[in-house]
């Protein structure tokens, strides 16, 4: 979760002067749950962080697709698809 943003002046490289530097200060939080998802199934997880400039009428989600990769099975699948 994003807390506030710390702003400070820092010297610039390669040019005289200073520039504003913004560093996000995340708020630590943790959530835990157990889910059973089929191999290759999809999960949609809401993202609760609000980024600067993000529209208030939109919801951010994270799409996850767990996949167990077994090389031997993938070779067999490719061989069968090639035979079609």
PDB file of C-alpha atoms in Angstrom:
ATOM      1  CA  UNK A   1       0.000   0.000   0.000  1.00  0.00           C
ATOM      2  CA  UNK A   2       1.355   3.417  -0.913  1.00  0.00           C
ATOM      3  CA  UNK A   3       1.587   5.869   1.963  1.00  0.00           C
ATOM      4  CA  UNK A   4       2.746   9.369   1.163  1.00  0.00           C
ATOM      5  CA  UNK A   5       5.426  10.684  -1.159  1.00  0.00           C
ATOM      6  CA  UNK A   6       8.511  12.372   0.262  1.00  0.00           C
ATOM      7  CA  UNK A   7       9.734  15.289  -1.872  1.00  0.00           C
ATOM      8  CA  UNK A   8      13.251  16.695  -1.629  1.00  0.00           C
ATOM      9  CA  UNK A   9      15.682  18.761  -3.688  1.00  0.00           C
ATOM     10  CA  UNK A  10      18.713  16.903  -5.033  1.00  0.00           C
ATOM     11  CA  UNK A  11      21.687  18.074  -7.113  1.00  0.00           C
ATOM     12  CA  UNK A  12      21.434  17.215 -10.800  1.00  0.00           C
ATOM     13  CA  UNK A  13      24.128  15.258 -12.629  1.00  0.00           C
ATOM     14  CA  UNK A  14      25.719  16.758 -15.735  1.00  0.00           C
ATOM     15  CA  UNK A  15      24.011  20.128 -15.295  1.00  0.00           C
ATOM     16  CA  UNK A  16      24.236  22.793 -12.632  1.00  0.00           C
ATOM     17  CA  UNK A  17      21.295  23.155 -10.321  1.00  0.00           C
ATOM     18  CA  UNK A  18      18.866  21.016  -8.402  1.00  0.00           C
ATOM     19  CA  UNK A  19      15.715  19.051  -9.178  1.00  0.00           C
ATOM     20  CA  UNK A  20      12.781  17.746  -7.180  1.00  0.00           C
ATOM     21  CA  UNK A  21      13.010  14.075  -6.271  1.00  0.00           C
ATOM     22  CA  UNK A  22       9.914  12.159  -5.192  1.00  0.00           C
ATOM     23  CA  UNK A  23      10.319   8.941  -3.215  1.00  0.00           C
ATOM     24  CA  UNK A  24       7.247   6.875  -2.380  1.00  0.00           C
ATOM     25  CA  UNK A  25       6.935   5.713   1.213  1.00  0.00           C
ATOM     26  CA  UNK A  26       5.098   2.394   1.184  1.00  0.00           C
ATOM     27  CA  UNK A  27       2.994   1.330   4.134  1.00  0.00           C
ATOM     28  CA  UNK A  28       3.695  -2.267   5.012  1.00  0.00           C
ATOM     29  CA  UNK A  29       0.715  -4.545   5.103  1.00  0.00           C
ATOM     30  CA  UNK A  30       0.193  -8.247   4.697  1.00  0.00           C
ATOM     31  CA  UNK A  31      -2.709 -10.461   3.813  1.00  0.00           C
ATOM     32  CA  UNK A  32      -2.718 -14.190   3.572  1.00  0.00           C
ATOM     33  CA  UNK A  33      -5.126 -16.756   2.252  1.00  0.00           C
ATOM     34  CA  UNK A  34      -5.118 -20.208   0.721  1.00  0.00           C
ATOM     35  CA  UNK A  35      -6.584 -20.880  -2.684  1.00  0.00           C
ATOM     36  CA  UNK A  36      -6.777 -23.967  -4.850  1.00  0.00           C
ATOM     37  CA  UNK A  37      -6.365 -22.997  -8.487  1.00  0.00           C
ATOM     38  CA  UNK A  38      -6.156 -25.458 -11.350  1.00  0.00           C
ATOM     39  CA  UNK A  39      -2.927 -25.494 -13.340  1.00  0.00           C
ATOM     40  CA  UNK A  40      -3.243 -22.653 -15.849  1.00  0.00           C
ATOM     41  CA  UNK A  41      -6.272 -21.162 -14.071  1.00  0.00           C
ATOM     42  CA  UNK A  42      -6.617 -17.387 -13.661  1.00  0.00           C
ATOM     43  CA  UNK A  43      -6.777 -15.254 -10.528  1.00  0.00           C
ATOM     44  CA  UNK A  44      -7.834 -11.613 -10.370  1.00  0.00           C
ATOM     45  CA  UNK A  45      -6.523  -9.781  -7.312  1.00  0.00           C
ATOM     46  CA  UNK A  46      -7.465  -6.171  -6.523  1.00  0.00           C
ATOM     47  CA  UNK A  47      -4.553  -3.733  -6.181  1.00  0.00           C
ATOM     48  CA  UNK A  48      -5.237  -1.400  -3.297  1.00  0.00           C
ATOM     49  CA  UNK A  49      -2.380   1.046  -4.000  1.00  0.00           C
ATOM     50  CA  UNK A  50      -3.470   4.359  -5.468  1.00  0.00           C
ATOM     51  CA  UNK A  51      -0.892   5.943  -7.707  1.00  0.00           C
ATOM     52  CA  UNK A  52      -0.680   9.671  -8.237  1.00  0.00           C
ATOM     53  CA  UNK A  53      -2.804  10.648 -11.189  1.00  0.00           C
ATOM     54  CA  UNK A  54      -4.773   7.381 -11.162  1.00  0.00           C
ATOM     55  CA  UNK A  55      -8.425   7.808 -12.044  1.00  0.00           C
ATOM     56  CA  UNK A  56     -10.770   7.404  -9.100  1.00  0.00           C
ATOM     57  CA  UNK A  57     -13.451   5.681 -11.196  1.00  0.00           C
ATOM     58  CA  UNK A  58     -11.147   2.782 -12.183  1.00  0.00           C
ATOM     59  CA  UNK A  59     -10.074  -0.286 -10.245  1.00  0.00           C
ATOM     60  CA  UNK A  60      -6.633  -1.829 -10.704  1.00  0.00           C
ATOM     61  CA  UNK A  61      -6.354  -5.612 -10.689  1.00  0.00           C
ATOM     62  CA  UNK A  62      -3.446  -8.014 -10.912  1.00  0.00           C
ATOM     63  CA  UNK A  63      -3.946 -11.033 -13.184  1.00  0.00           C
ATOM     64  CA  UNK A  64      -2.073 -14.167 -12.125  1.00  0.00           C
ATOM     65  CA  UNK A  65      -1.924 -17.470 -13.956  1.00  0.00           C
ATOM     66  CA  UNK A  66      -0.072 -20.175 -12.038  1.00  0.00           C
ATOM     67  CA  UNK A  67       1.451 -22.761 -14.333  1.00  0.00           C
ATOM     68  CA  UNK A  68       3.401 -25.898 -13.543  1.00  0.00           C
ATOM     69  CA  UNK A  69       5.944 -26.398 -16.319  1.00  0.00           C
ATOM     70  CA  UNK A  70       7.154 -29.953 -16.850  1.00  0.00           C
ATOM     71  CA  UNK A  71       9.496 -30.118 -19.817  1.00  0.00           C
ATOM     72  CA  UNK A  72       8.673 -33.729 -20.712  1.00  0.00           C
ATOM     73  CA  UNK A  73       4.926 -32.971 -20.831  1.00  0.00           C
ATOM     74  CA  UNK A  74       5.511 -29.885 -22.959  1.00  0.00           C
ATOM     75  CA  UNK A  75       7.581 -31.885 -25.465  1.00  0.00           C
ATOM     76  CA  UNK A  76       4.826 -34.507 -25.677  1.00  0.00           C
ATOM     77  CA  UNK A  77       2.162 -31.826 -26.152  1.00  0.00           C
ATOM     78  CA  UNK A  78       4.227 -30.198 -28.937  1.00  0.00           C
ATOM     79  CA  UNK A  79       4.739 -33.587 -30.615  1.00  0.00           C
ATOM     80  CA  UNK A  80       0.991 -34.320 -30.553  1.00  0.00           C
ATOM     81  CA  UNK A  81       0.089 -30.858 -31.871  1.00  0.00           C
ATOM     82  CA  UNK A  82       2.643 -31.258 -34.677  1.00  0.00           C
ATOM     83  CA  UNK A  83       1.030 -34.543 -35.709  1.00  0.00           C
ATOM     84  CA  UNK A  84      -2.369 -32.882 -36.346  1.00  0.00           C
TER      85      UNK A  84
END
